[in-house]
Coordinates of C-alpha atoms and ligand atoms in Angstrom, one line a residue:
M1 CA 18.2 -7.3 -15.9
T2 CA 20.6 -4.9 -14.0
T3 CA 24.0 -6.2 -13.0
T4 CA 24.3 -3.9 -9.9
S5 CA 23.3 -5.4 -6.6
P6 CA 19.8 -4.5 -5.5
I7 CA 19.2 -1.8 -2.9
L8 CA 16.4 -2.5 -0.3
G9 CA 13.8 0.0 0.6
I10 CA 12.9 -0.2 4.3
D11 CA 10.2 1.3 6.5
L12 CA 11.5 0.8 10.0
G13 CA 8.3 1.6 11.8
T14 CA 7.3 2.1 15.5
T15 CA 4.8 -0.7 15.2
N16 CA 5.4 -2.4 11.9
S17 CA 8.3 -2.6 9.5
L18 CA 8.4 -3.5 5.8
V19 CA 11.1 -4.3 3.1
G20 CA 10.9 -4.2 -0.6
V21 CA 13.0 -3.9 -3.8
V22 CA 12.6 -3.0 -7.4
D23 CA 12.2 -6.2 -9.3
S24 CA 12.0 -6.3 -13.2
G25 CA 11.1 -2.6 -13.1
F26 CA 8.3 -2.9 -10.5
P27 CA 8.7 -1.7 -6.9
I28 CA 7.4 -4.6 -4.8
L29 CA 7.2 -5.3 -1.1
L30 CA 8.6 -8.7 0.0
A31 CA 6.7 -11.2 2.1
D32 CA 8.1 -13.5 4.7
E33 CA 7.6 -17.3 4.7
Q34 CA 4.1 -16.8 6.1
G35 CA 3.2 -14.6 3.3
Q36 CA 3.2 -11.5 5.5
R37 CA 4.7 -8.2 4.3
L38 CA 4.2 -6.5 7.6
T39 CA 6.8 -7.4 10.3
P40 CA 5.8 -6.2 13.7
S41 CA 8.7 -4.2 15.1
A42 CA 9.1 -6.5 18.2
V43 CA 12.0 -8.4 19.5
N44 CA 11.8 -11.1 22.2
F45 CA 14.9 -11.9 24.2
A46 CA 14.7 -15.4 25.7
A47 CA 16.4 -16.2 28.9
D48 CA 18.8 -18.6 27.1
G49 CA 20.2 -15.7 25.1
S50 CA 18.3 -16.5 21.8
L51 CA 16.0 -14.0 20.3
I52 CA 12.9 -13.8 18.0
V53 CA 11.8 -10.9 15.8
G54 CA 8.3 -10.1 14.4
A55 CA 4.9 -11.6 14.9
A56 CA 6.2 -14.5 17.0
A57 CA 7.9 -12.0 19.3
L58 CA 4.7 -10.0 19.6
R59 CA 2.8 -13.1 20.7
K60 CA 5.2 -13.5 23.6
R61 CA 4.6 -10.0 24.8
A62 CA 1.7 -10.8 27.1
L63 CA 3.6 -13.6 28.7
E64 CA 7.0 -11.9 28.9
P65 CA 6.4 -8.2 28.9
R66 CA 9.9 -7.5 30.3
R67 CA 11.6 -9.6 27.7
T68 CA 9.7 -8.3 24.7
V69 CA 10.9 -5.0 23.2
T70 CA 8.4 -3.0 21.2
S71 CA 8.3 0.6 19.9
V72 CA 12.1 0.8 20.3
K73 CA 11.9 3.6 17.7
R74 CA 10.7 5.8 20.5
L75 CA 14.1 5.3 22.2
I76 CA 16.6 5.4 19.4
G77 CA 19.1 8.2 19.3
R78 CA 17.8 9.7 22.5
R79 CA 19.9 10.2 25.6
G80 CA 18.8 8.1 28.6
G81 CA 15.8 9.8 30.4
E82 CA 15.1 12.0 27.4
G83 CA 11.6 11.7 26.0
D84 CA 8.3 11.2 27.6
W85 CA 7.8 7.5 27.1
Q86 CA 8.3 4.8 29.7
P87 CA 8.7 1.4 28.2
P88 CA 7.3 -1.7 30.0
Y89 CA 10.8 -3.3 29.7
S90 CA 14.3 -2.2 30.6
L91 CA 16.9 -2.3 27.9
R92 CA 19.6 -2.1 30.5
E93 CA 18.2 -5.2 32.2
L94 CA 18.3 -7.0 28.8
G95 CA 21.8 -5.6 28.1
V96 CA 21.0 -4.1 24.7
S97 CA 20.9 -0.7 23.2
P98 CA 18.1 0.8 21.1
I99 CA 20.5 0.6 18.1
E100 CA 21.1 -3.1 18.7
V101 CA 17.4 -3.9 19.0
S102 CA 16.7 -1.9 15.7
A103 CA 19.6 -3.8 14.1
E104 CA 17.8 -7.1 15.0
I105 CA 14.7 -5.9 13.2
L106 CA 16.7 -4.8 10.2
K107 CA 18.6 -8.2 10.1
R108 CA 15.2 -9.9 10.0
L109 CA 14.0 -7.7 7.1
K110 CA 17.3 -8.3 5.3
A111 CA 16.8 -12.1 5.8
I112 CA 13.2 -11.8 4.4
A113 CA 14.6 -10.0 1.4
E114 CA 17.4 -12.5 0.8
R115 CA 15.1 -15.4 1.0
A116 CA 12.6 -13.9 -1.4
L117 CA 15.3 -12.7 -3.8
E118 CA 17.5 -15.8 -3.5
Q119 CA 20.6 -13.6 -3.3
S120 CA 22.5 -11.7 -0.6
V121 CA 21.9 -7.9 -0.3
S122 CA 24.0 -5.4 1.5
R123 CA 22.6 -2.0 0.7
A124 CA 19.4 -0.2 1.8
V125 CA 17.4 3.0 2.0
I126 CA 15.7 3.5 5.4
T127 CA 13.0 5.9 6.3
V128 CA 12.7 8.0 9.5
P129 CA 10.1 10.5 10.7
A130 CA 10.5 14.0 9.3
Y131 CA 11.0 15.3 12.9
F132 CA 14.0 13.0 13.6
N133 CA 17.0 15.0 14.6
D134 CA 20.6 14.3 13.6
A135 CA 21.3 12.0 16.5
Q136 CA 18.2 9.9 15.7
R137 CA 19.0 9.7 12.0
N138 CA 22.6 8.7 12.8
A139 CA 21.5 6.1 15.2
T140 CA 19.2 4.6 12.6
K141 CA 22.0 4.5 10.1
Q142 CA 24.3 2.8 12.7
A143 CA 21.5 0.2 13.3
G144 CA 21.6 -0.5 9.5
E145 CA 25.3 -0.9 9.5
L146 CA 25.2 -3.2 12.5
A147 CA 22.7 -5.3 10.6
G148 CA 25.2 -5.6 7.7
L149 CA 23.6 -3.0 5.5
T150 CA 25.3 0.0 3.9
V151 CA 22.7 2.7 4.3
E152 CA 22.7 4.6 1.0
R153 CA 20.2 7.2 2.2
I154 CA 17.9 8.1 5.0
V155 CA 14.6 9.4 3.7
S156 CA 11.8 11.2 5.5
E157 CA 8.7 9.2 5.8
P158 CA 6.3 11.8 4.4
T159 CA 8.6 12.3 1.4
A160 CA 8.7 8.5 0.8
A161 CA 4.9 8.4 1.1
A162 CA 4.6 11.2 -1.5
L163 CA 6.8 9.2 -3.9
A164 CA 4.6 6.2 -3.5
Y165 CA 1.5 8.2 -4.3
G166 CA 3.3 9.4 -7.5
L167 CA 3.3 12.9 -6.3
D168 CA 6.8 13.7 -7.5
K169 CA 5.1 14.6 -10.8
L170 CA 3.7 17.7 -9.0
G171 CA 4.7 21.0 -10.5
E172 CA 7.1 23.4 -9.0
R173 CA 5.8 25.0 -5.7
Q174 CA 2.9 22.6 -5.4
K175 CA 2.1 21.6 -1.9
I176 CA 0.7 18.5 -0.2
A177 CA -0.1 17.4 3.3
V178 CA 0.8 13.9 4.6
Y179 CA -1.5 12.7 7.4
D180 CA 0.2 9.7 9.1
L181 CA -1.7 7.9 11.9
G182 CA 0.1 4.7 12.8
G183 CA 0.2 2.4 15.8
G184 CA 1.5 4.7 18.4
T185 CA 2.2 8.1 16.8
F186 CA 0.5 10.7 14.7
D187 CA 2.5 12.9 12.3
I188 CA 1.3 15.6 10.0
S189 CA 3.7 17.1 7.4
V190 CA 3.3 19.8 4.8
L191 CA 5.6 19.4 1.8
E192 CA 6.5 21.6 -1.1
M193 CA 8.0 20.6 -4.4
R194 CA 11.1 22.7 -5.2
E195 CA 13.3 22.0 -8.1
G196 CA 12.1 18.4 -8.4
V197 CA 12.6 17.5 -4.7
F198 CA 10.3 17.6 -1.7
Q199 CA 11.0 20.1 1.0
V200 CA 9.4 19.5 4.3
L201 CA 7.8 22.9 5.2
S202 CA 6.5 21.9 8.6
T203 CA 5.7 18.9 10.7
A204 CA 3.6 18.5 13.8
G205 CA 2.0 15.7 15.6
D206 CA 1.6 13.7 18.8
T207 CA 4.0 10.9 19.7
Q208 CA 1.4 9.4 22.1
L209 CA -1.6 9.0 19.7
G210 CA -2.3 6.1 17.4
G211 CA -4.0 2.8 16.9
D212 CA -2.9 1.5 20.3
D213 CA -5.1 4.2 21.9
I214 CA -8.0 3.2 19.8
D215 CA -7.5 -0.5 20.9
R216 CA -7.4 0.8 24.5
A217 CA -10.7 2.7 24.1
I218 CA -12.4 -0.5 23.0
V219 CA -10.9 -2.5 25.9
N220 CA -12.1 0.2 28.3
W221 CA -15.6 0.0 26.8
L222 CA -15.6 -3.8 27.2
A223 CA -14.3 -3.5 30.8
E224 CA -17.2 -1.1 31.7
G225 CA -19.6 -4.0 31.1
A226 CA -17.5 -6.3 33.2
S227 CA -16.9 -3.7 36.0
G228 CA -13.1 -3.3 35.9
N229 CA -12.1 -7.0 35.6
S230 CA -8.3 -6.9 35.3
A231 CA -8.1 -10.3 33.6
L232 CA -10.4 -9.0 30.9
E233 CA -8.3 -5.9 30.4
S234 CA -5.1 -7.9 29.9
Q235 CA -6.8 -10.4 27.6
A236 CA -8.9 -8.2 25.5
T237 CA -6.3 -6.1 23.5
P238 CA -5.7 -8.5 20.6
A239 CA -9.5 -9.1 20.2
A240 CA -10.1 -5.3 20.4
E241 CA -7.5 -4.7 17.7
A242 CA -9.0 -7.4 15.5
A243 CA -12.5 -6.0 16.0
K244 CA -11.3 -2.5 15.2
K245 CA -9.8 -3.7 11.9
R246 CA -13.0 -5.5 10.9
L247 CA -15.0 -2.4 11.6
S248 CA -13.0 -0.6 8.9
S249 CA -14.9 -2.7 6.4
E250 CA -17.9 -4.0 8.3
E251 CA -20.9 -2.1 9.9
S252 CA -20.9 -4.3 13.0
T253 CA -18.8 -7.0 14.6
R254 CA -18.8 -9.4 17.5
I255 CA -16.1 -9.5 20.1
E256 CA -15.7 -12.9 21.8
L257 CA -13.5 -13.6 24.7
P258 CA -14.0 -17.2 25.8
F259 CA -13.0 -17.9 29.5
F260 CA -11.0 -14.7 29.7
D261 CA -10.5 -15.2 33.5
G262 CA -10.8 -19.0 33.6
T263 CA -14.5 -19.1 34.2
S264 CA -16.4 -16.2 32.6
S265 CA -16.7 -15.6 28.8
L266 CA -17.7 -12.5 27.0
S267 CA -19.5 -12.0 23.7
V268 CA -20.6 -8.5 22.7
E269 CA -21.6 -6.8 19.5
L270 CA -19.9 -3.5 18.6
T271 CA -21.4 -1.5 15.8
R272 CA -19.4 1.0 13.8
A273 CA -21.6 3.8 15.0
E274 CA -20.8 2.9 18.6
F275 CA -17.1 2.5 17.8
E276 CA -17.0 5.9 16.2
K277 CA -18.6 7.5 19.2
L278 CA -15.9 5.8 21.3
I279 CA -12.9 7.0 19.3
R280 CA -14.1 10.4 18.1
P281 CA -12.3 12.3 20.8
L282 CA -9.0 10.6 19.9
V283 CA -9.5 11.3 16.2
E284 CA -10.4 14.9 17.0
R285 CA -7.1 15.4 18.7
T286 CA -5.4 15.4 15.3
R287 CA -7.1 18.5 14.2
A288 CA -5.1 21.0 16.2
H289 CA -1.9 19.5 14.9
C290 CA -3.0 19.8 11.3
L291 CA -3.9 23.4 11.7
R292 CA -0.6 24.0 13.5
A293 CA 1.4 22.4 10.6
L294 CA -0.6 24.5 8.1
S295 CA 0.0 27.7 9.9
D296 CA 3.7 26.9 10.4
A297 CA 4.0 26.3 6.7
G298 CA 2.0 29.4 5.9
V299 CA -0.3 27.4 3.8
K300 CA -4.1 27.5 3.7
P301 CA -6.0 24.2 3.3
E302 CA -7.3 25.3 -0.1
E303 CA -3.7 25.9 -1.3
L304 CA -2.9 22.2 -1.0
D305 CA -2.7 20.2 -4.1
A306 CA -3.3 16.9 -2.4
V307 CA -3.8 15.3 1.1
I308 CA -2.5 11.8 1.4
L309 CA -3.2 9.2 4.0
V310 CA -0.4 7.1 5.6
G311 CA -0.4 4.7 8.5
G312 CA -2.7 1.7 9.2
S313 CA -5.1 3.7 11.4
T314 CA -6.1 5.8 8.4
R315 CA -8.0 2.8 7.1
I316 CA -10.7 3.7 9.7
P317 CA -13.6 5.4 7.8
L318 CA -14.2 8.0 10.5
V319 CA -10.5 9.1 10.2
R320 CA -10.9 9.5 6.5
R321 CA -14.1 11.6 6.9
Y322 CA -12.5 13.7 9.6
V323 CA -9.4 14.4 7.4
A324 CA -11.7 15.5 4.6
E325 CA -13.4 17.8 7.1
I326 CA -10.2 19.3 8.4
F327 CA -8.7 20.0 5.0
G328 CA -12.0 20.7 3.2
R329 CA -11.1 18.2 0.5
E330 CA -11.2 14.4 -0.1
P331 CA -7.9 12.7 0.8
D332 CA -6.1 10.6 -1.8
I333 CA -6.6 7.0 -0.7
S334 CA -5.2 5.3 -3.8
Q335 CA -2.3 3.6 -2.0
N336 CA -2.3 1.1 0.9
P337 CA -1.7 3.4 3.8
D338 CA 0.4 1.0 5.8
E339 CA 2.6 0.3 2.8
A340 CA 3.1 3.7 1.3
V341 CA 6.2 4.7 3.2
A342 CA 7.9 1.4 2.4
L343 CA 6.9 1.6 -1.2
G344 CA 8.4 5.1 -1.4
A345 CA 11.6 3.8 0.2
V346 CA 11.7 1.1 -2.5
I347 CA 11.2 3.6 -5.3
Q348 CA 14.0 5.8 -3.9
A349 CA 16.2 2.7 -3.6
G350 CA 15.4 1.8 -7.2
I351 CA 16.4 5.2 -8.4
L352 CA 19.7 5.1 -6.6
S353 CA 20.5 1.6 -7.9
G354 CA 19.6 2.6 -11.4
S355 CA 17.0 -0.1 -11.8
L356 CA 14.3 2.6 -12.1
K357 CA 14.6 5.4 -14.5
N358 CA 14.0 8.6 -12.5
V359 CA 11.5 10.3 -14.7
L360 CA 9.9 7.4 -16.4
L361 CA 8.8 5.4 -13.4
L362 CA 7.6 8.1 -11.2
D363 CA 5.2 9.6 -13.7
V364 CA 1.9 7.8 -13.8
T365 CA -1.5 8.5 -15.3
P366 CA -3.6 10.2 -12.6
L367 CA -6.9 9.0 -14.1
S368 CA -7.9 6.3 -16.4
L369 CA -8.1 7.0 -20.1
G370 CA -10.5 5.4 -22.5
I371 CA -13.2 5.8 -25.0
E372 CA -17.0 5.7 -25.1
T373 CA -18.5 2.4 -26.3
F374 CA -21.9 1.2 -27.2
G375 CA -24.5 2.0 -24.5
G376 CA -22.6 5.1 -23.4
L377 CA -20.1 3.0 -21.3
M378 CA -16.6 4.0 -20.5
N379 CA -14.1 1.6 -22.0
T380 CA -10.8 2.0 -20.2
I381 CA -7.8 1.6 -22.4
I382 CA -5.1 2.9 -20.0
P383 CA -6.0 2.4 -16.4
R384 CA -5.1 5.0 -13.8
N385 CA -1.7 4.8 -12.2
T386 CA -0.1 3.2 -15.3
T387 CA 3.5 4.2 -15.5
I388 CA 4.3 6.3 -18.6
P389 CA 5.4 6.2 -21.3
C390 CA 2.9 3.5 -22.2
K391 CA 0.8 2.3 -25.1
A392 CA -2.3 0.2 -25.3
G393 CA -5.0 -0.6 -27.7
E394 CA -8.2 -2.3 -28.4
M395 CA -10.3 -3.4 -31.5
F396 CA -13.8 -2.0 -32.1
T397 CA -16.5 -2.7 -34.7
N398 CA -19.6 -1.2 -36.1
A399 CA -22.8 -1.7 -34.1
V400 CA -25.2 -1.2 -37.0
A401 CA -25.1 -2.2 -40.7
N402 CA -24.0 0.3 -43.3
Q403 CA -22.5 2.6 -40.8
Q404 CA -20.1 5.0 -42.6
D405 CA -18.0 6.1 -39.7
M406 CA -17.4 5.8 -36.0
L407 CA -17.2 8.6 -33.5
I408 CA -14.4 8.1 -31.0
R409 CA -14.8 10.2 -27.8
V410 CA -11.6 10.2 -25.8
L411 CA -12.5 10.2 -22.0
Q412 CA -10.7 10.6 -18.8
G413 CA -12.1 9.5 -15.4
E414 CA -13.0 6.6 -13.2
R415 CA -16.8 6.5 -13.7
E416 CA -18.6 3.6 -15.4
L417 CA -20.8 5.9 -17.6
A418 CA -19.1 7.9 -20.3
K419 CA -21.2 11.0 -19.5
D420 CA -19.7 11.1 -16.0
N421 CA -16.2 11.3 -17.3
W422 CA -14.4 14.3 -18.9
E423 CA -14.1 14.4 -22.6
L424 CA -10.6 15.2 -23.8
G425 CA -11.4 15.2 -27.5
R426 CA -13.2 13.4 -30.3
V427 CA -12.3 12.1 -33.7
I428 CA -14.4 10.6 -36.5
V429 CA -13.0 7.4 -38.2
P430 CA -14.5 6.7 -41.6
F431 CA -14.8 3.2 -43.0
P432 CA -16.5 1.6 -45.9
P433 CA -20.1 0.6 -45.2
G434 CA -20.8 -3.1 -44.6
P435 CA -22.9 -5.5 -42.5
K436 CA -23.0 -5.1 -38.7
G437 CA -19.8 -6.2 -37.1
S438 CA -17.8 -6.0 -40.3
A439 CA -15.7 -3.0 -39.6
R440 CA -12.4 -3.4 -37.7
V441 CA -11.2 -0.3 -36.1
G442 CA -8.1 -0.5 -33.9
V443 CA -7.7 2.3 -31.4
Q444 CA -4.4 2.8 -29.8
F445 CA -3.5 5.2 -27.0
A446 CA 0.1 6.2 -26.6
I447 CA 1.4 8.5 -23.8
D448 CA 4.9 9.6 -24.1
A449 CA 7.4 10.6 -21.4
N450 CA 6.1 14.1 -21.4
G451 CA 2.5 13.0 -20.8
I452 CA 1.2 13.7 -24.2
L453 CA -1.6 11.4 -25.3
Q454 CA -1.8 10.4 -28.9
V455 CA -4.8 8.6 -30.1
L456 CA -4.5 6.6 -33.3
A457 CA -7.5 5.0 -34.9
R458 CA -6.9 2.6 -37.8
D459 CA -9.4 1.1 -40.1
T460 CA -7.7 -2.2 -40.6
A461 CA -9.5 -2.9 -43.9
T462 CA -8.1 0.1 -45.7
N463 CA -5.1 0.7 -43.4
T464 CA -6.3 4.3 -43.0
D465 CA -5.1 6.1 -39.9
T466 CA -6.7 8.9 -38.1
V467 CA -4.5 10.6 -35.4
L468 CA -5.6 12.9 -32.6
E469 CA -3.2 14.5 -30.3
I470 CA -4.3 15.7 -26.9
Q471 CA -2.3 18.1 -24.9
N472 CA -2.6 21.8 -24.1
T473 CA 1.1 22.2 -23.5
A474 CA 2.9 22.6 -26.8
V475 CA 5.5 20.0 -27.4
D476 CA 7.1 19.4 -30.7
V477 CA 6.3 15.9 -32.0
D478 CA 8.7 15.1 -34.8
D479 CA 7.4 13.3 -37.8
E480 CA 9.7 10.4 -37.4
R481 CA 8.2 9.6 -34.0
V482 CA 4.7 9.8 -35.5
E483 CA 5.7 7.6 -38.4
Q484 CA 7.4 5.1 -36.2
M485 CA 4.3 4.9 -34.0
I486 CA 2.0 4.5 -37.0
A487 CA 4.2 1.8 -38.3
E488 CA 3.7 -0.3 -35.2
S489 CA 0.5 -2.2 -35.5
V490 CA -2.4 -1.9 -33.1
E491 CA -2.1 -5.6 -32.4
H492 CA 1.3 -5.0 -31.1
A493 CA 0.1 -2.5 -28.6
F494 CA -2.5 -4.9 -27.5
E495 CA 0.2 -7.4 -26.7
D496 CA 2.2 -4.8 -24.8
M497 CA -0.8 -4.3 -22.6
N498 CA -1.4 -8.0 -22.1
E499 CA 2.3 -8.5 -21.2
R500 CA 2.0 -5.8 -18.5
V501 CA -1.0 -7.3 -16.9
W502 CA 0.6 -10.7 -17.2
T503 CA 3.8 -9.5 -15.5
E504 CA 1.8 -8.1 -12.6
A505 CA -0.3 -11.2 -12.2
K506 CA 2.8 -13.4 -12.4
L507 CA 4.6 -11.5 -9.7
K508 CA 1.6 -11.8 -7.5
A509 CA 1.2 -15.5 -8.1
E510 CA 4.8 -16.2 -7.4
E511 CA 4.4 -14.4 -4.1
L512 CA 1.2 -16.1 -3.2
L513 CA 1.9 -19.8 -4.0
P514 CA 4.9 -20.3 -1.6
A515 CA 3.1 -18.5 1.1
V516 CA 0.0 -20.7 0.8
D517 CA 2.1 -23.8 0.7
A518 CA 4.0 -22.7 3.8
A519 CA 0.7 -22.0 5.7
L520 CA -0.8 -25.3 4.7
T521 CA 2.3 -27.2 5.8
Q522 CA 2.8 -25.4 9.1
F523 CA -0.9 -25.0 10.1
G524 CA -2.4 -27.9 8.1
D525 CA -4.2 -29.3 11.1
A526 CA -6.2 -26.0 11.4
V527 CA -7.8 -26.7 8.1
S528 CA -10.8 -28.9 7.4
D529 CA -10.5 -31.4 4.5
D530 CA -13.1 -29.5 2.5
E531 CA -11.3 -26.2 3.0
R532 CA -7.9 -27.8 2.1
R533 CA -9.4 -29.1 -1.1
V534 CA -10.7 -25.7 -2.0
I535 CA -7.4 -24.0 -1.3
E536 CA -5.4 -26.7 -3.0
S537 CA -7.6 -26.6 -6.1
A538 CA -7.4 -22.7 -6.2
A539 CA -3.6 -23.0 -5.9
A540 CA -3.5 -25.6 -8.6
S541 CA -5.4 -23.3 -11.0
V542 CA -2.9 -20.5 -10.3
R543 CA 0.0 -22.9 -10.8
A544 CA -1.4 -24.3 -14.1
L545 CA -2.0 -20.8 -15.5
L546 CA 1.5 -19.6 -14.4
H547 CA 3.2 -22.5 -16.2
A548 CA 0.9 -22.6 -19.3
T549 CA 2.7 -21.9 -22.5
E550 CA -0.1 -19.4 -23.5
H551 CA 0.0 -16.4 -21.2
D552 CA -3.6 -15.7 -20.1
A553 CA -3.1 -12.6 -18.0
K554 CA -6.8 -12.1 -17.2
A555 CA -7.4 -15.7 -16.1
L556 CA -4.3 -15.6 -13.9
K557 CA -5.5 -12.4 -12.3
T558 CA -8.9 -14.0 -11.6
A559 CA -7.2 -17.2 -10.2
N560 CA -5.0 -15.1 -7.9
A561 CA -8.0 -13.4 -6.5
A562 CA -9.8 -16.7 -6.0
L563 CA -6.8 -18.1 -4.1
D564 CA -6.6 -15.0 -2.0
D565 CA -10.3 -15.5 -1.2
A566 CA -9.9 -19.2 -0.4
T567 CA -7.2 -18.5 2.1
Q568 CA -8.8 -15.6 3.8
E569 CA -10.5 -17.7 6.5
L570 CA -7.4 -19.7 7.1
A571 CA -5.5 -16.5 7.8
V572 CA -8.1 -15.3 10.3
R573 CA -8.1 -18.7 12.1
L574 CA -4.3 -18.7 12.3
V575 CA -4.5 -15.5 14.3
E576 CA -7.3 -16.9 16.5
R577 CA -5.3 -20.0 17.1
A578 CA -2.3 -18.1 18.1
M579 CA -4.4 -16.3 20.7
E580 CA -6.0 -19.5 21.9
E581 CA -2.6 -21.1 22.3
S582 CA -1.4 -18.2 24.4
L583 CA -4.5 -18.7 26.6
V584 CA -3.7 -22.4 27.0
R585 CA -0.1 -21.7 27.8
R586 CA -1.3 -19.5 30.6
G587 CA -3.6 -22.2 31.9
L588 CA -6.7 -20.1 31.3
V589 CA -8.6 -22.5 29.2
Ligands
ADP1 P1 3.6 2.3 12.4 O1 3.8 3.3 11.3 O2 3.3 3.0 13.7 O3 4.7 1.3 12.5 P2 1.3 1.2 10.9 O4 1.3 2.3 9.9 O5 1.6 -0.2 10.3 O6 2.3 1.5 12.0 O7 0.0 1.2 11.6 C1 -0.3 0.2 12.6 C2 -1.7 0.5 13.2 O8 -2.7 0.5 12.2 C3 -2.1 -0.5 14.3 O9 -2.6 0.2 15.4 C4 -3.1 -1.3 13.6 O10 -4.1 -1.8 14.5 C5 -3.8 -0.3 12.7 N1 -4.5 -0.9 11.6 C6 -4.1 -1.7 10.6 N2 -5.0 -2.1 9.8 C7 -6.2 -1.4 10.2 C8 -7.5 -1.4 9.8 N3 -7.9 -2.1 8.7 N4 -8.4 -0.6 10.4 C9 -8.0 0.1 11.5 N5 -6.8 0.1 12.0 C10 -5.8 -0.7 11.3
MG2 MG1 4.7 4.4 9.9

């Protein structure tokens, strides 16, 4: 445990904001009392002088457009009249500045963190777009200070995203593109690694292009069928956004707008193919900006070492395909696009506070490492994205009687079949012949801080070790290290691995349980008895495993997933109910 006070990592987004911290060596994003990690960047100023921030504020937007401030990031650090965006509210009328509104969002994020961490925090790292000028960066910093936070550093969003994707392990002069399609803006940046830090070579984009435009395209499509019904247009946006999100994972979805104008209802099916036709022109607008950024940076697409996706709208399959087309390569989609910037801010904060060791944390295994087992299957020993240095092991036995030795093929890759993965090396482990299943060979993989993989195979009957070292780059491995490693039993490595999985599962459970409890208490009446029983029993299983004296990491992981599943529908209904309530309030139902 570190004694220094934690530093928060904050993504202060145009549409959504997130906060996180490094906890027990892991960068994590913190959830609010509803279990949500995404806080809409919206502030509602009530007539009585009180204010609300986040999802609740956003729900008031349709009712009180002039009292609800959204997208304030478009206004921060700009002189009045500057910029090309006209907000549907007047900050002057509300008597607040963009800095003050941003400060309210930051205060909310600080409160979410303090509740989750059960301690007060006063320091933060905040991200801003790469194109933000000095005035905009300073204004963001002032907002932080107004919210009671010392801003330790302002970090560029693409740089933060690259950190989250683990790309700081790139070699000198390697280059990447960060494609960020958010709620209202599109940013494309080309970065180059120079002396261990990212340099932004170029940025381009469109400040009027994002998920909002996609929602609008769906609304317009709906309205065509209803011949320009204005009630429909004002009601349909939340339903359109929800349908859009579903279409990122489903082939077809139904949009229902019950009594949208008091009498008529609408229920239409939207297929993914139809949706893609609708939004293709919008997505295609990103191409010119990408080419522009590449040419400004003097980089050809094939010279890029990675293309990463950031922003919630890059969850759309068409966007992913289109990015692959533009850059002539598959983008890296290994991180949650709407969380990558925040995660990078957290990592940066962790490095500053000393709770993350610079080199150690940021280096991760790019691909899973494992060995071939019976039936030609890949048996992963160290999963991809595991932080190095790391060590893990497993026990194997002979498949047939009187086998004299075992061939261990060391593999790298994500495919289920061994033959589809790359072979890094092979080693033969001899053991005394015996009946089937009598041999006990422990295989341990250890990767040191330099990324060198050492495979140790031990016949536990004779305590004979066979060691294979895999690395092209020559690094001296001193005998003491080797000996020390050999001295550590394979069983021990196994425990290490189990502890790691346990820690991850435990963090997840501790985040999930209070969120589920809160949702049940607050929205209990939206849940049928049957469903409540299912959720409560799933939660009870998680709780029991969490408090069991024997740590069963696998079981806890499975129980977490079951609880997540059990509450999925509830989450959907909470959103639907919020919509319904707003219809009722407006006397439309
Ligand atoms: P910003 O950086 O602008 O604050 P985000 O990166 O959080 O915003 O992106 C928000 C946008 O992403 C919204 O328009 C939202 O509708 C969209 N979005 C979120 N999830 C999905 C999804 N699964 N499919 C399509 N769009 C999504
Ligand atoms: Mg963003």
